[in-house]
């Protein structure tokens, strides 16, 4: 069983930065493929970016060159650094572990943290 707890959500003005953290228990963050998702009001949940167990990352086009995903292995935490924020980045952000049978990883989700960007 794993638990994921996001923190760091806040209200900021456009052009600002935020750092979201996802504290993980039950799995080592470096063990499984993990990702950040977001859901804006009235819209579906979208994948923001992914970090693989190799450390490689992939990002949605909408956040590329503005957002950075990293792992803090000492704190067993997944981090999402968000720079140059835009009003369209307003959403609830969730971290997740992807299911991977071969790696022994099961899918888990955090409850989410609210990010609001004003123009």
CSV table of N, CA and C in Angstrom, one decimal:
chain,number,residue,atom,x,y,z
A,1,UNK,N,0.8,-1.2,0.0
A,1,UNK,CA,0.0,0.0,0.0
A,1,UNK,C,0.9,1.2,0.0
A,2,UNK,N,0.5,2.2,-0.8
A,2,UNK,CA,1.3,3.5,-0.9
A,2,UNK,C,0.4,4.6,-0.5
A,3,UNK,N,1.0,5.7,-0.1
A,3,UNK,CA,0.3,6.9,0.2
A,3,UNK,C,1.0,8.1,-0.5
A,4,UNK,N,0.3,9.0,-1.2
A,4,UNK,CA,0.9,10.1,-1.8
A,4,UNK,C,0.2,11.3,-1.3
A,5,UNK,N,1.0,12.3,-0.9
A,5,UNK,CA,0.5,13.5,-0.3
A,5,UNK,C,1.1,14.7,-1.0
A,6,UNK,N,0.3,15.5,-1.7
A,6,UNK,CA,0.8,16.7,-2.4
A,6,UNK,C,0.7,17.9,-1.5
A,7,UNK,N,1.6,18.8,-1.7
A,7,UNK,CA,1.6,20.1,-1.0
A,7,UNK,C,2.2,21.1,-1.9
A,8,UNK,N,2.0,22.4,-1.5
A,8,UNK,CA,2.6,23.5,-2.3
A,8,UNK,C,1.7,24.3,-3.1
A,9,UNK,N,0.4,23.9,-3.3
A,9,UNK,CA,-0.5,24.6,-4.1
A,9,UNK,C,-0.8,26.0,-3.4
A,10,UNK,N,-1.1,27.0,-4.3
A,10,UNK,CA,-1.3,28.3,-3.8
A,10,UNK,C,-1.9,29.1,-4.9
A,11,UNK,N,-2.2,30.4,-4.6
A,11,UNK,CA,-2.6,31.4,-5.6
A,11,UNK,C,-1.5,32.3,-5.9
A,12,UNK,N,-1.2,32.4,-7.2
A,12,UNK,CA,-0.1,33.3,-7.7
A,12,UNK,C,-0.6,34.1,-8.9
A,13,UNK,N,0.2,35.1,-9.2
A,13,UNK,CA,-0.1,35.9,-10.4
A,13,UNK,C,0.6,35.3,-11.6
A,14,UNK,N,0.1,35.6,-12.8
A,14,UNK,CA,0.7,35.1,-14.0
A,14,UNK,C,2.2,35.6,-14.0
A,15,UNK,N,3.0,34.6,-14.5
A,15,UNK,CA,4.5,34.9,-14.5
A,15,UNK,C,5.2,34.4,-13.3
A,16,UNK,N,4.5,34.1,-12.3
A,16,UNK,CA,5.1,33.6,-11.0
A,16,UNK,C,5.5,32.1,-11.1
A,17,UNK,N,6.0,31.7,-10.0
A,17,UNK,CA,6.5,30.3,-9.8
A,17,UNK,C,5.9,29.6,-8.6
A,18,UNK,N,5.7,28.3,-8.7
A,18,UNK,CA,5.4,27.5,-7.6
A,18,UNK,C,6.1,26.2,-7.6
A,19,UNK,N,6.3,25.6,-6.4
A,19,UNK,CA,7.0,24.3,-6.3
A,19,UNK,C,6.0,23.4,-5.6
A,20,UNK,N,5.6,22.3,-6.3
A,20,UNK,CA,4.7,21.3,-5.7
A,20,UNK,C,5.5,20.1,-5.3
A,21,UNK,N,5.2,19.6,-4.1
A,21,UNK,CA,5.8,18.4,-3.7
A,21,UNK,C,4.8,17.2,-3.5
A,22,UNK,N,5.3,16.0,-3.7
A,22,UNK,CA,4.5,14.9,-3.5
A,22,UNK,C,5.2,13.9,-2.6
A,23,UNK,N,4.9,13.8,-1.3
A,23,UNK,CA,5.6,12.9,-0.4
A,23,UNK,C,5.0,11.5,-0.6
A,24,UNK,N,5.9,10.6,-0.7
A,24,UNK,CA,5.5,9.2,-1.0
A,24,UNK,C,5.9,8.3,0.1
A,25,UNK,N,5.0,7.4,0.5
A,25,UNK,CA,5.3,6.3,1.4
A,25,UNK,C,4.8,5.0,0.8
A,26,UNK,N,5.6,4.0,1.1
A,26,UNK,CA,5.2,2.7,0.5
A,26,UNK,C,6.0,2.2,-0.7
A,27,UNK,N,6.6,3.2,-1.4
A,27,UNK,CA,7.4,2.9,-2.6
A,27,UNK,C,8.6,3.9,-2.5
A,28,UNK,N,9.7,3.5,-3.1
A,28,UNK,CA,10.8,4.5,-3.3
A,28,UNK,C,10.4,5.2,-4.6
A,29,UNK,N,10.5,6.6,-4.6
A,29,UNK,CA,10.1,7.3,-5.8
A,29,UNK,C,11.0,7.0,-7.0
A,30,UNK,N,12.2,6.5,-6.8
A,30,UNK,CA,13.0,6.1,-7.9
A,30,UNK,C,12.7,4.7,-8.5
A,31,UNK,N,11.8,4.0,-7.8
A,31,UNK,CA,11.5,2.7,-8.2
A,31,UNK,C,10.5,2.6,-9.4
A,32,UNK,N,9.5,3.5,-9.4
A,32,UNK,CA,8.4,3.4,-10.3
A,32,UNK,C,8.3,4.6,-11.2
A,33,UNK,N,7.7,4.4,-12.3
A,33,UNK,CA,7.3,5.6,-13.2
A,33,UNK,C,6.3,6.4,-12.5
A,34,UNK,N,6.5,7.7,-12.4
A,34,UNK,CA,5.5,8.6,-11.7
A,34,UNK,C,5.2,9.8,-12.5
A,35,UNK,N,4.1,10.4,-12.2
A,35,UNK,CA,3.7,11.6,-13.0
A,35,UNK,C,2.9,12.6,-12.2
A,36,UNK,N,2.7,13.7,-12.8
A,36,UNK,CA,1.8,14.8,-12.4
A,36,UNK,C,0.7,14.9,-13.4
A,37,UNK,N,-0.5,15.0,-12.8
A,37,UNK,CA,-1.7,15.3,-13.6
A,37,UNK,C,-2.3,16.6,-13.1
A,38,UNK,N,-3.2,17.1,-13.9
A,38,UNK,CA,-4.0,18.3,-13.5
A,38,UNK,C,-5.4,18.2,-14.1
A,39,UNK,N,-6.3,18.8,-13.3
A,39,UNK,CA,-7.7,18.9,-13.8
A,39,UNK,C,-8.2,20.3,-13.5
A,40,UNK,N,-8.5,21.0,-14.6
A,40,UNK,CA,-9.1,22.3,-14.5
A,40,UNK,C,-10.6,22.2,-14.3
A,41,UNK,N,-11.2,23.2,-13.8
A,41,UNK,CA,-12.7,23.2,-13.5
A,41,UNK,C,-13.4,22.9,-14.8
A,42,UNK,N,-14.3,21.9,-14.8
A,42,UNK,CA,-15.1,21.6,-15.9
A,42,UNK,C,-14.4,20.8,-17.0
A,43,UNK,N,-13.2,20.4,-16.8
A,43,UNK,CA,-12.4,19.7,-17.8
A,43,UNK,C,-12.0,18.3,-17.3
A,44,UNK,N,-11.5,17.5,-18.2
A,44,UNK,CA,-10.9,16.2,-17.8
A,44,UNK,C,-9.5,16.3,-17.2
A,45,UNK,N,-9.1,15.2,-16.7
A,45,UNK,CA,-7.7,15.2,-16.1
A,45,UNK,C,-6.7,15.0,-17.2
A,46,UNK,N,-5.7,15.8,-17.2
A,46,UNK,CA,-4.6,15.8,-18.2
A,46,UNK,C,-3.3,15.5,-17.6
A,47,UNK,N,-2.5,14.8,-18.4
A,47,UNK,CA,-1.1,14.4,-17.9
A,47,UNK,C,-0.2,15.7,-18.1
A,48,UNK,N,0.5,16.1,-17.1
A,48,UNK,CA,1.4,17.2,-17.1
A,48,UNK,C,2.8,16.7,-17.5
A,49,UNK,N,3.2,15.7,-16.9
A,49,UNK,CA,4.5,15.2,-17.2
A,49,UNK,C,4.8,13.9,-16.4
A,50,UNK,N,5.9,13.2,-16.9
A,50,UNK,CA,6.2,11.9,-16.3
A,50,UNK,C,7.7,11.8,-16.1
A,51,UNK,N,8.1,11.1,-15.0
A,51,UNK,CA,9.5,10.8,-14.8
A,51,UNK,C,9.6,9.3,-14.6
A,52,UNK,N,10.5,8.7,-15.4
A,52,UNK,CA,10.7,7.3,-15.4
A,52,UNK,C,11.7,6.9,-14.3
A,53,UNK,N,11.8,5.6,-14.1
A,53,UNK,CA,12.7,5.1,-13.1
A,53,UNK,C,14.2,5.4,-13.5
A,54,UNK,N,14.4,5.7,-14.7
A,54,UNK,CA,15.7,6.0,-15.2
A,54,UNK,C,16.1,7.5,-14.9
A,55,UNK,N,15.1,8.3,-14.6
A,55,UNK,CA,15.3,9.7,-14.4
A,55,UNK,C,14.9,10.5,-15.6
A,56,UNK,N,14.6,9.9,-16.7
A,56,UNK,CA,14.2,10.6,-17.9
A,56,UNK,C,12.8,11.2,-17.7
A,57,UNK,N,12.5,12.3,-18.3
A,57,UNK,CA,11.3,13.0,-18.1
A,57,UNK,C,10.6,13.3,-19.5
A,58,UNK,N,9.3,13.4,-19.5
A,58,UNK,CA,8.5,13.8,-20.6
A,58,UNK,C,7.5,14.8,-20.1
A,59,UNK,N,7.1,15.8,-21.0
A,59,UNK,CA,6.2,16.8,-20.6
A,59,UNK,C,5.1,17.0,-21.7
A,60,UNK,N,4.0,17.5,-21.3
A,60,UNK,CA,3.0,17.9,-22.2
A,60,UNK,C,3.5,19.2,-22.9
A,61,UNK,N,3.1,19.3,-24.2
A,61,UNK,CA,3.5,20.5,-24.9
A,61,UNK,C,3.2,21.8,-24.2
A,62,UNK,N,2.1,21.8,-23.5
A,62,UNK,CA,1.6,23.1,-22.9
A,62,UNK,C,2.5,23.5,-21.8
A,63,UNK,N,3.3,22.6,-21.2
A,63,UNK,CA,4.1,23.0,-20.1
A,63,UNK,C,5.6,22.9,-20.3
A,64,UNK,N,5.9,22.4,-21.5
A,64,UNK,CA,7.3,22.1,-21.8
A,64,UNK,C,8.1,23.5,-21.7
A,65,UNK,N,9.3,23.4,-21.2
A,65,UNK,CA,10.2,24.5,-21.0
A,65,UNK,C,9.7,25.5,-19.9
A,66,UNK,N,8.6,25.1,-19.2
A,66,UNK,CA,8.2,25.9,-18.1
A,66,UNK,C,8.1,25.1,-16.8
A,67,UNK,N,7.8,23.8,-16.9
A,67,UNK,CA,7.7,22.9,-15.7
A,67,UNK,C,8.8,21.9,-15.7
A,68,UNK,N,9.2,21.5,-14.5
A,68,UNK,CA,10.3,20.6,-14.4
A,68,UNK,C,9.9,19.6,-13.3
A,69,UNK,N,10.0,18.3,-13.6
A,69,UNK,CA,9.8,17.2,-12.7
A,69,UNK,C,11.1,16.7,-12.2
A,70,UNK,N,11.2,16.4,-10.9
A,70,UNK,CA,12.4,15.9,-10.3
A,70,UNK,C,12.1,15.0,-9.1
A,71,UNK,N,13.1,14.2,-8.7
A,71,UNK,CA,12.9,13.4,-7.5
A,71,UNK,C,13.9,13.8,-6.4
A,72,UNK,N,13.4,13.8,-5.2
A,72,UNK,CA,14.3,14.0,-4.1
A,72,UNK,C,14.3,12.7,-3.4
A,73,UNK,N,15.4,11.9,-3.7
A,73,UNK,CA,15.4,10.5,-3.2
A,73,UNK,C,15.6,10.5,-1.6
A,74,UNK,N,16.3,11.4,-1.1
A,74,UNK,CA,16.5,11.5,0.3
A,74,UNK,C,15.2,11.7,1.1
A,75,UNK,N,14.3,12.5,0.5
A,75,UNK,CA,13.0,12.7,1.2
A,75,UNK,C,11.9,11.9,0.6
A,76,UNK,N,12.3,11.0,-0.4
A,76,UNK,CA,11.3,10.2,-1.1
A,76,UNK,C,10.1,11.0,-1.6
A,77,UNK,N,10.4,12.1,-2.3
A,77,UNK,CA,9.4,13.1,-2.7
A,77,UNK,C,9.6,13.3,-4.2
A,78,UNK,N,8.4,13.5,-4.9
A,78,UNK,CA,8.4,13.9,-6.3
A,78,UNK,C,8.1,15.4,-6.3
A,79,UNK,N,8.8,16.1,-7.1
A,79,UNK,CA,8.7,17.6,-7.1
A,79,UNK,C,8.3,18.1,-8.5
A,80,UNK,N,7.4,19.1,-8.5
A,80,UNK,CA,7.1,19.7,-9.8
A,80,UNK,C,7.4,21.2,-9.6
A,81,UNK,N,8.4,21.7,-10.3
A,81,UNK,CA,8.7,23.1,-10.3
A,81,UNK,C,8.0,23.7,-11.5
A,82,UNK,N,7.2,24.8,-11.2
A,82,UNK,CA,6.4,25.4,-12.2
A,82,UNK,C,6.8,26.9,-12.3
A,83,UNK,N,7.3,27.3,-13.4
A,83,UNK,CA,7.7,28.6,-13.7
A,83,UNK,C,6.9,29.3,-14.8
A,84,UNK,N,7.0,30.6,-14.8
A,84,UNK,CA,6.2,31.4,-15.8
A,84,UNK,C,4.8,30.9,-15.9
A,85,UNK,N,4.1,30.8,-14.8
A,85,UNK,CA,2.7,30.3,-14.7
A,85,UNK,C,1.8,31.2,-15.5
A,86,UNK,N,0.8,30.5,-16.1
A,86,UNK,CA,-0.3,31.2,-16.9
A,86,UNK,C,-1.6,30.9,-16.2
A,87,UNK,N,-2.6,31.8,-16.5
A,87,UNK,CA,-4.0,31.5,-16.0
A,87,UNK,C,-4.5,30.2,-16.4
A,88,UNK,N,-4.1,29.7,-17.5
A,88,UNK,CA,-4.6,28.4,-18.0
A,88,UNK,C,-4.0,27.2,-17.3
A,89,UNK,N,-3.0,27.5,-16.4
A,89,UNK,CA,-2.4,26.4,-15.6
A,89,UNK,C,-3.2,26.2,-14.3
A,90,UNK,N,-4.3,27.0,-14.1
A,90,UNK,CA,-5.1,26.9,-12.9
A,90,UNK,C,-5.8,25.5,-12.9
A,91,UNK,N,-5.6,24.7,-11.9
A,91,UNK,CA,-6.1,23.4,-11.8
A,91,UNK,C,-5.8,22.7,-10.5
A,92,UNK,N,-6.4,21.6,-10.2
A,92,UNK,CA,-6.0,20.7,-9.1
A,92,UNK,C,-4.9,19.8,-9.7
A,93,UNK,N,-3.8,19.8,-9.0
A,93,UNK,CA,-2.6,19.0,-9.4
A,93,UNK,C,-2.5,17.8,-8.6
A,94,UNK,N,-2.4,16.6,-9.2
A,94,UNK,CA,-2.2,15.3,-8.5
A,94,UNK,C,-1.0,14.6,-8.9
A,95,UNK,N,-0.3,14.0,-8.0
A,95,UNK,CA,0.8,13.1,-8.4
A,95,UNK,C,0.3,11.6,-8.4
A,96,UNK,N,0.9,10.8,-9.1
A,96,UNK,CA,0.5,9.4,-9.3
A,96,UNK,C,1.7,8.5,-9.5
A,97,UNK,N,1.5,7.3,-9.1
A,97,UNK,CA,2.4,6.2,-9.4
A,97,UNK,C,1.7,5.4,-10.6
A,98,UNK,N,2.5,5.1,-11.6
A,98,UNK,CA,1.9,4.3,-12.7
A,98,UNK,C,2.1,2.8,-12.4
A,99,UNK,N,1.1,2.1,-12.8
A,99,UNK,CA,1.1,0.6,-12.6
A,99,UNK,C,2.2,0.0,-13.6
A,100,UNK,N,3.0,-0.8,-13.0
A,100,UNK,CA,4.0,-1.5,-13.8
A,100,UNK,C,4.3,-2.9,-13.1
A,101,UNK,N,3.7,-3.9,-13.7
A,101,UNK,CA,3.7,-5.2,-13.1
A,101,UNK,C,5.2,-5.7,-12.9
A,102,UNK,N,6.0,-5.5,-14.0
A,102,UNK,CA,7.4,-6.0,-13.9
A,102,UNK,C,8.2,-5.3,-12.9
A,103,UNK,N,7.9,-4.1,-12.6
A,103,UNK,CA,8.7,-3.3,-11.6
A,103,UNK,C,8.1,-3.5,-10.2
A,104,UNK,N,6.9,-4.2,-10.1
A,104,UNK,CA,6.3,-4.3,-8.8
A,104,UNK,C,5.6,-3.1,-8.4
A,105,UNK,N,5.1,-2.2,-9.3
A,105,UNK,CA,4.5,-1.0,-8.9
A,105,UNK,C,3.0,-1.1,-9.2
A,106,UNK,N,2.2,-0.6,-8.3
A,106,UNK,CA,0.8,-0.5,-8.5
A,106,UNK,C,0.4,1.0,-8.6
A,107,UNK,N,-0.7,1.2,-9.3
A,107,UNK,CA,-1.2,2.6,-9.5
A,107,UNK,C,-1.8,3.2,-8.2
A,108,UNK,N,-1.3,4.4,-7.8
A,108,UNK,CA,-1.8,5.1,-6.7
A,108,UNK,C,-1.9,6.6,-7.0
A,109,UNK,N,-2.8,7.2,-6.4
A,109,UNK,CA,-3.0,8.7,-6.6
A,109,UNK,C,-3.0,9.4,-5.3
A,110,UNK,N,-2.5,10.7,-5.4
A,110,UNK,CA,-2.7,11.6,-4.3
A,110,UNK,C,-4.1,12.3,-4.4
A,111,UNK,N,-4.4,13.1,-3.4
A,111,UNK,CA,-5.7,13.7,-3.3
A,111,UNK,C,-5.7,15.1,-4.1
A,112,UNK,N,-4.5,15.6,-4.3
A,112,UNK,CA,-4.4,16.8,-5.1
A,112,UNK,C,-4.2,18.1,-4.3
A,113,UNK,N,-3.7,19.1,-5.0
A,113,UNK,CA,-3.4,20.4,-4.4
A,113,UNK,C,-3.8,21.5,-5.4
A,114,UNK,N,-4.5,22.5,-5.0
A,114,UNK,CA,-5.0,23.5,-5.9
A,114,UNK,C,-4.0,24.6,-6.2
A,115,UNK,N,-3.9,24.8,-7.5
A,115,UNK,CA,-3.0,25.9,-8.0
A,115,UNK,C,-4.0,26.9,-8.8
A,116,UNK,N,-3.9,28.2,-8.4
A,116,UNK,CA,-4.7,29.2,-9.0
A,116,UNK,C,-3.8,30.3,-9.5
A,117,UNK,N,-3.9,30.6,-10.8
A,117,UNK,CA,-3.0,31.6,-11.4
A,117,UNK,C,-3.9,32.7,-11.9
A,118,UNK,N,-3.7,33.9,-11.4
A,118,UNK,CA,-4.5,35.1,-11.8
A,118,UNK,C,-3.8,36.0,-12.8
A,119,UNK,N,-4.5,36.6,-13.7
A,119,UNK,CA,-3.9,37.4,-14.7
A,119,UNK,C,-3.7,38.8,-14.2
